[in-house]
Coordinates of N, CA and C in Angstrom, one line a residue:
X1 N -12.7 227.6 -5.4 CA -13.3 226.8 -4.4 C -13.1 227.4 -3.1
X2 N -14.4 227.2 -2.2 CA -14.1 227.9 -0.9 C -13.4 227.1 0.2
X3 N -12.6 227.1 0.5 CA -11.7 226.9 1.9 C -12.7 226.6 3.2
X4 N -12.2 225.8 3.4 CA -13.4 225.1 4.9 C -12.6 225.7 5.8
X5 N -13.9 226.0 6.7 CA -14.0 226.8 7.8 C -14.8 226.8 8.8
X6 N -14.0 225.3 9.5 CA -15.4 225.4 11.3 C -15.3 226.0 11.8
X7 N -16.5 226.3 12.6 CA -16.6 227.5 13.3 C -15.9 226.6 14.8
X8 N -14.6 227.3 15.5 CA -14.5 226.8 16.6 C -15.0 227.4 18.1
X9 N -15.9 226.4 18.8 CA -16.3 226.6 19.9 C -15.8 225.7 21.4
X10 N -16.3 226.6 22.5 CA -15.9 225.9 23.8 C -16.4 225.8 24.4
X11 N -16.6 224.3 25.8 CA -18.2 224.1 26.2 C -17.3 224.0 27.5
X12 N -18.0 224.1 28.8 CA -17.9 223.8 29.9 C -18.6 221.9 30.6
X13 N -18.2 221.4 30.8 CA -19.0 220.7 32.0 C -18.6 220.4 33.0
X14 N -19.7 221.2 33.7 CA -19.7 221.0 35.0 C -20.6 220.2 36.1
X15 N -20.0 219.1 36.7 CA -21.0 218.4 37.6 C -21.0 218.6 38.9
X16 N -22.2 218.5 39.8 CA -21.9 218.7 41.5 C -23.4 217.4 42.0
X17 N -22.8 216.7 42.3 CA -23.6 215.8 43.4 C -24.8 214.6 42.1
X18 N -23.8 214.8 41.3 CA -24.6 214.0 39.8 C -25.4 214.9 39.1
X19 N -25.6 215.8 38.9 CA -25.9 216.8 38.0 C -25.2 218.1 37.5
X20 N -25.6 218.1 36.3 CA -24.9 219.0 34.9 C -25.4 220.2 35.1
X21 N -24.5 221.7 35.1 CA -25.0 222.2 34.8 C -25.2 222.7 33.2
X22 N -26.5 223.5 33.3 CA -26.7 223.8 32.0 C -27.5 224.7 31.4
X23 N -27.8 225.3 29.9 CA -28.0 226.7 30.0 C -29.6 226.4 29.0
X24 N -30.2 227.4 29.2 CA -31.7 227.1 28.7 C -31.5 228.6 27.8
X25 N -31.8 228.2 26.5 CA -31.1 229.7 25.6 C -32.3 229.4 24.0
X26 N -32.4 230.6 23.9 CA -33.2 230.9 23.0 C -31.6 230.9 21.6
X27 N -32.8 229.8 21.0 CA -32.1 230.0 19.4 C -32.9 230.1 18.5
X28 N -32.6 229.6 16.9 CA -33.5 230.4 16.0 C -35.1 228.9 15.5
X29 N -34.2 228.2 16.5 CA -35.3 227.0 16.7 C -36.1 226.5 18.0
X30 N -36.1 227.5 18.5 CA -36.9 227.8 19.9 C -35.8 227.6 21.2
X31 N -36.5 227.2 22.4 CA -35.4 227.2 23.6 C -35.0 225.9 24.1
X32 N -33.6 226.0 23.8 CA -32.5 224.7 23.6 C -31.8 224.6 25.0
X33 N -31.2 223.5 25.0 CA -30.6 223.3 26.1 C -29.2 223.3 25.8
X34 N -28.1 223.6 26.4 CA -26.4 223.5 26.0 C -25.8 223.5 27.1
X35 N -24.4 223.4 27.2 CA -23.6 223.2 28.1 C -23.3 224.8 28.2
X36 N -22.9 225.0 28.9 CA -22.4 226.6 28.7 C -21.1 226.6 27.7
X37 N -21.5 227.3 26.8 CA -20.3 227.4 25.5 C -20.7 228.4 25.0
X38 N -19.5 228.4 23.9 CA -19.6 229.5 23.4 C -18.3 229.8 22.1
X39 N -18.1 230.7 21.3 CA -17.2 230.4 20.1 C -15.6 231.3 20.9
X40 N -14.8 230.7 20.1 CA -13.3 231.2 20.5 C -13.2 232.6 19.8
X41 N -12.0 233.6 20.9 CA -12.2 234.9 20.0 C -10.7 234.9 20.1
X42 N -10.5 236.2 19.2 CA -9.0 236.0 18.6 C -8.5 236.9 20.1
X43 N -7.3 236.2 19.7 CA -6.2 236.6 20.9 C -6.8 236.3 22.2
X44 N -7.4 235.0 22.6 CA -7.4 234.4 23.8 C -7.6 232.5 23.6
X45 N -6.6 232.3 24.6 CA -6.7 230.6 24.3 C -7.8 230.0 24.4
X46 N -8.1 228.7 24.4 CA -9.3 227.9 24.4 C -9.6 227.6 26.1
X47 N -8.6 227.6 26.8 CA -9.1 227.7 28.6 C -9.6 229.3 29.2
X48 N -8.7 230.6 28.5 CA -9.7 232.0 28.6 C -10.9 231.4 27.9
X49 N -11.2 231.4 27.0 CA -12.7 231.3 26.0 C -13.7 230.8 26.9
X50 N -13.2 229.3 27.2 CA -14.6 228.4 28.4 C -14.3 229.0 29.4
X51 N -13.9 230.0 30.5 CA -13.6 231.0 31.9 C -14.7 231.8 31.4
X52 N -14.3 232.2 30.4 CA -15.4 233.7 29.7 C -16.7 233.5 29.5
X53 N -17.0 232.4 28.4 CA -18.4 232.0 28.4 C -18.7 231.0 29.5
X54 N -18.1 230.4 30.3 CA -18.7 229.8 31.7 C -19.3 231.5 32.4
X55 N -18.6 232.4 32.4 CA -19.2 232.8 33.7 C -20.1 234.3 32.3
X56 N -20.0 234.3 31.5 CA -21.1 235.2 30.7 C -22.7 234.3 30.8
X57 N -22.6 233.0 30.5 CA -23.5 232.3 30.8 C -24.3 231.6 31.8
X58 N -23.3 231.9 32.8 CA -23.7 231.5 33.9 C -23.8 232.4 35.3
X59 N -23.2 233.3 34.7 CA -22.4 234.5 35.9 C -22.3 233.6 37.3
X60 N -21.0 232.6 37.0 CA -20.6 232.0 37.7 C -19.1 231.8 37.1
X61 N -17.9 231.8 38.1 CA -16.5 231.7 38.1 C -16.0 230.6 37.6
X62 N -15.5 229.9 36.8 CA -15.6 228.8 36.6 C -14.1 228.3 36.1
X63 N -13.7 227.4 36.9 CA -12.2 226.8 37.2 C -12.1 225.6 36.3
X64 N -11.8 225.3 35.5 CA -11.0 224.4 34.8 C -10.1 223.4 35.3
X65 N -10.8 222.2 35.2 CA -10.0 220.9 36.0 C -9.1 220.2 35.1
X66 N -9.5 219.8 33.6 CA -9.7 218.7 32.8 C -9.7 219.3 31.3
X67 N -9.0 218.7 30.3 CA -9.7 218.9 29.5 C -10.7 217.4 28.4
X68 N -12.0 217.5 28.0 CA -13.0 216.1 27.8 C -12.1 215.8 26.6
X69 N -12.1 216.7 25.7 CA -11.3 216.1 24.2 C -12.4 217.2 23.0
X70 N -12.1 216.8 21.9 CA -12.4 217.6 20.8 C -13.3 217.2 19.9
X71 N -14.6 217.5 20.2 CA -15.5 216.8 18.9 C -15.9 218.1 17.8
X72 N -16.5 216.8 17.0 CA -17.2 218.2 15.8 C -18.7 217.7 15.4
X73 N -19.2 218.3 14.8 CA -20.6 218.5 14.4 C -21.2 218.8 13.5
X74 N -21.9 218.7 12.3 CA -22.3 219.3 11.4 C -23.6 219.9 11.9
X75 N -24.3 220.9 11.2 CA -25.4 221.5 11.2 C -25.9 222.2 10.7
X76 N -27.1 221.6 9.8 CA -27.7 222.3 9.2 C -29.1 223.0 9.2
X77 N -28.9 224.1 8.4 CA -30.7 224.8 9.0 C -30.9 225.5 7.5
X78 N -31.2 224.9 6.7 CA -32.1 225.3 5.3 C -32.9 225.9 5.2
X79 N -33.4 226.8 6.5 CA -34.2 227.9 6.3 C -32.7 229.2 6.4
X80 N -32.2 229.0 6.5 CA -30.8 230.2 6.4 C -30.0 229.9 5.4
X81 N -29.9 228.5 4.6 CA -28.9 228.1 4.2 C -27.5 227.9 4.7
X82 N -27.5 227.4 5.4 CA -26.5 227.4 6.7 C -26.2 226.4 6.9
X83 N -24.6 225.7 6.1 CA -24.3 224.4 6.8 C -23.0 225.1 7.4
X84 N -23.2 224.4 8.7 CA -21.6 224.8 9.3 C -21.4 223.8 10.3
X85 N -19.9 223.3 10.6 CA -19.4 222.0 11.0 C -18.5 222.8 12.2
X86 N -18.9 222.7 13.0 CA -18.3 222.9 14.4 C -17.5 222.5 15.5
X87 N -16.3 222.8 15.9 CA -15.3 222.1 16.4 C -15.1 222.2 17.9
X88 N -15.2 221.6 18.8 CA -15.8 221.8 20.3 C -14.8 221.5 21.0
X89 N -14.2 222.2 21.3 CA -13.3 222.0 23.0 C -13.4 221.7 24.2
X90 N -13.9 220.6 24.8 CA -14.8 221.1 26.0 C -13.9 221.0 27.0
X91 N -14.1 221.1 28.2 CA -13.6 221.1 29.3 C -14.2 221.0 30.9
X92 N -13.5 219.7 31.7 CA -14.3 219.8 32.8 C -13.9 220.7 33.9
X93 N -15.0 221.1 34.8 CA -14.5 221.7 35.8 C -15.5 221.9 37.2
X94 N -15.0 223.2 37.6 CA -16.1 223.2 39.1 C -16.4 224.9 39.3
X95 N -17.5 224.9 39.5 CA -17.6 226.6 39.5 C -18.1 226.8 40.9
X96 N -18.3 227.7 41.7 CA -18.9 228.7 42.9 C -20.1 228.6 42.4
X97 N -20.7 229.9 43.7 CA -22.1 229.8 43.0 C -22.6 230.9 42.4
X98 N -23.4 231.5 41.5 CA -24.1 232.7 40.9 C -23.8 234.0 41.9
X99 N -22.8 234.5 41.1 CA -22.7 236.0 41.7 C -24.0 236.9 41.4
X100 N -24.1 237.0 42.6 CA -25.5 238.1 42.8 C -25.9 239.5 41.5
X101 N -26.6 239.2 41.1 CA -26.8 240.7 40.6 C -26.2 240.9 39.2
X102 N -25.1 239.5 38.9 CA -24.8 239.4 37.3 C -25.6 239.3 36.2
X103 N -26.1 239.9 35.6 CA -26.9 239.1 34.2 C -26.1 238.0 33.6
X104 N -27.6 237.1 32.8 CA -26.5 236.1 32.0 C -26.8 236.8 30.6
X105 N -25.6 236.0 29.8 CA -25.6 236.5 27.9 C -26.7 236.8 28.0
X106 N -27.1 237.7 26.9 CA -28.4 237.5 26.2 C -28.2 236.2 25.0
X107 N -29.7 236.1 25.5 CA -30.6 235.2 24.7 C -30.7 233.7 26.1
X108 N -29.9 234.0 26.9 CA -29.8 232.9 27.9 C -30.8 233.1 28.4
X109 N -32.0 232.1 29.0 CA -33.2 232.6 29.8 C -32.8 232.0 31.2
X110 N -32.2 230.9 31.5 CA -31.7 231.0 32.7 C -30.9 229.2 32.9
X111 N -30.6 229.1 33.5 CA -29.4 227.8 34.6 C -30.1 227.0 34.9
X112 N -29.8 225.5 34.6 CA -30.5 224.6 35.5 C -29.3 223.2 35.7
X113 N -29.4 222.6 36.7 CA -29.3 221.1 36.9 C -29.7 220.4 36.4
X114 N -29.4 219.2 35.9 CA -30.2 218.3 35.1 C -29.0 217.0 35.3
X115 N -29.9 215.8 35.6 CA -28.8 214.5 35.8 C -28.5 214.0 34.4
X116 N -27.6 213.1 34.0 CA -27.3 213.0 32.7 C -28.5 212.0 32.3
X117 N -29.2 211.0 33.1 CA -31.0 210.2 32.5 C -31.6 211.8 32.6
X118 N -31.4 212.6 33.2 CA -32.8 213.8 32.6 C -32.6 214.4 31.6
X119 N -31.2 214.5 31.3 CA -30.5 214.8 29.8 C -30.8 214.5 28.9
X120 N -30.4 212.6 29.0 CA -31.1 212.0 28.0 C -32.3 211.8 27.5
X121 N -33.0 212.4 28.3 CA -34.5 212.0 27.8 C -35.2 213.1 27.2
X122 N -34.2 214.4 26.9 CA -35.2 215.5 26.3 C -34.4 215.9 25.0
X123 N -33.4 215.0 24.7 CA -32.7 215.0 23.3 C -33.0 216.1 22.3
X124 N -34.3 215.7 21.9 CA -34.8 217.5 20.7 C -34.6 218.6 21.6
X125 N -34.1 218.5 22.5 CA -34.1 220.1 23.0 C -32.8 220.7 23.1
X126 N -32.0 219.6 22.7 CA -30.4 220.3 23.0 C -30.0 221.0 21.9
X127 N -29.3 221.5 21.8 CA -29.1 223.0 21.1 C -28.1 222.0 20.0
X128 N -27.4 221.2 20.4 CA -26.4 220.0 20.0 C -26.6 219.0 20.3
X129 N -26.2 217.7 19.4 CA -25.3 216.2 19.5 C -24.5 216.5 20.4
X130 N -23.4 217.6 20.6 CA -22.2 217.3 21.9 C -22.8 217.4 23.2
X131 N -23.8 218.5 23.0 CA -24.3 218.6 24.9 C -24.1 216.9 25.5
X132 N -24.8 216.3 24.7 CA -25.2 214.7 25.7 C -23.9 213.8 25.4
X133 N -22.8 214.1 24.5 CA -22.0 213.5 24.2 C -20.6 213.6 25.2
X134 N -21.0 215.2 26.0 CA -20.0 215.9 26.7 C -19.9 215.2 27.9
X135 N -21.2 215.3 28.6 CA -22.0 214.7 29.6 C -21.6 213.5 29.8
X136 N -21.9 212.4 28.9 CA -21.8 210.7 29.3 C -20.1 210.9 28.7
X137 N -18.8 211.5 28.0 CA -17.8 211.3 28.0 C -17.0 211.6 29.9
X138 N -18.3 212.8 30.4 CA -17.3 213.5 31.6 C -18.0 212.3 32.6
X139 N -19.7 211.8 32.4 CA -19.7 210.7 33.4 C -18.7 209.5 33.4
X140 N -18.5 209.3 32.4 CA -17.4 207.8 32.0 C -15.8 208.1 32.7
X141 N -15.4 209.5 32.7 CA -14.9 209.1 33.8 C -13.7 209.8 32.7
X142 N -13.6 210.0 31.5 CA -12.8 210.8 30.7 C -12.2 212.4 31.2
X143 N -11.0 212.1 31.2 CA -9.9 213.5 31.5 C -8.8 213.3 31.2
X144 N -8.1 214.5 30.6 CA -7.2 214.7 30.0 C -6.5 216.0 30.9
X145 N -5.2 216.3 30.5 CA -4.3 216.6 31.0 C -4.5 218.4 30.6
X146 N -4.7 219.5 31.2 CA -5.2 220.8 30.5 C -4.0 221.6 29.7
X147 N -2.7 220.7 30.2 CA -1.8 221.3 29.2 C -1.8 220.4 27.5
X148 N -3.1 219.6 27.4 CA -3.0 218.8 26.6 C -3.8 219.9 25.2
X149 N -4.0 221.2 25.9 CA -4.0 221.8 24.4 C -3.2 223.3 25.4
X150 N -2.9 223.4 24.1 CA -1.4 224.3 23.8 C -1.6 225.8 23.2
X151 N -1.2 226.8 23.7 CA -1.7 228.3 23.4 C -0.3 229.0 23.2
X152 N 0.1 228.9 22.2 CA 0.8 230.1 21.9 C 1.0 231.1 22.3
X153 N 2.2 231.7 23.0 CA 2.0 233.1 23.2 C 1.7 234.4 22.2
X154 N 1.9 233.7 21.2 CA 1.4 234.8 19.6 C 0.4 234.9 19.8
X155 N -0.7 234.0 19.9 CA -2.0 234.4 20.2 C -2.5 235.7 20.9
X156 N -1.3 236.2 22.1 CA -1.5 237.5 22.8 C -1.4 238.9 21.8
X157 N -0.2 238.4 21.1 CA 0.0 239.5 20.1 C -1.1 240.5 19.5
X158 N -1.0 242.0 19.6 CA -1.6 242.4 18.8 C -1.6 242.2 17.4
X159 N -3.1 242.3 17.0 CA -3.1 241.6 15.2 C -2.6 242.7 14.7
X160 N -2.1 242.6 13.2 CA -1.4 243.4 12.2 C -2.7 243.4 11.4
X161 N -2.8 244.8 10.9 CA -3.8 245.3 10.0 C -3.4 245.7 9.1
X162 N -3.8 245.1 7.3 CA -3.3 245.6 6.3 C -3.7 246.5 5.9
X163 N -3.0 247.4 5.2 CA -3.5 249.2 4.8 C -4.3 248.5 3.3

């Protein structure tokens, strides 16, 4: 039997003057909307991961205030055969503005504002259930403490590789 395995990811949100930012990205079901996120990589915590993909996605700096809390998601796409259940870390915060001259990720077509009613109202286009989940938890006013998730310093460790 195979061993369950979510894939773990980490989302940014960020608000300035009642609007979210947010990333307009080509996926395998046309161009979606997301929070800026992105999946955890080994040997860096879950506050490096959303620093990393905040500013790969946004080529913007992105400071860490809060953290929203932990959801998951299922998703499926039966033209790949592809179910995978996703575990989300988000985090609120505040970023600067677009450093000049950065590209964003590929596949990102570009950054927008959007108030959490403009959010809501284009639903089929979010990439996820969490985008709008992130959003009305960080409007409600939800925050958590950022030591409230915990990074091992093993995690720095270089990995051991079996011969």
């Amino acid at each position: 039997m195979d061993r369950f395995r979510p894939s773990v990811t980490v989302a940014a949100v960020i608000a300035r003057a009642g609007r979210y930012l947010l990333v307009e990205e080509e996926t395998p079901e046309g161009l979606m909307l997301n929070n800026p996120a992105g999946h955890l990589e080994q040997g860096e915590s879950p506050v490096e991961a959303v620093v990393r993909e905040a500013l790969e996605e946004t080529a913007r700096h992105f400071v860490p205030e809060a953290f929203l809390g932990v959801y998951l998601a299922r998703f499926l796409r039966p033209a790949r055969s592809e179910d995978v259940t996703y575990v989300r870390l988000a985090f609120s915060g505040s970023v600067g503005e677009a450093i000049a001259g950065r590209a964003l990720d590929q596949g990102i077509q570009r950054t927008l504002w959007m108030s959490e009613a403009e959010l809501a109202a284009c639903t089929d286009r979010h990439r996820s259930p969490l985008v709008l989940q992130c959003v009305r938890d960080h409007a409600a006013g939800r925050r958590l403490p950022l030591d409230a998730v915990n990074a091992h310093p093993s995690l720095h460790q270089p990995s051991v590789k079996q011969a």
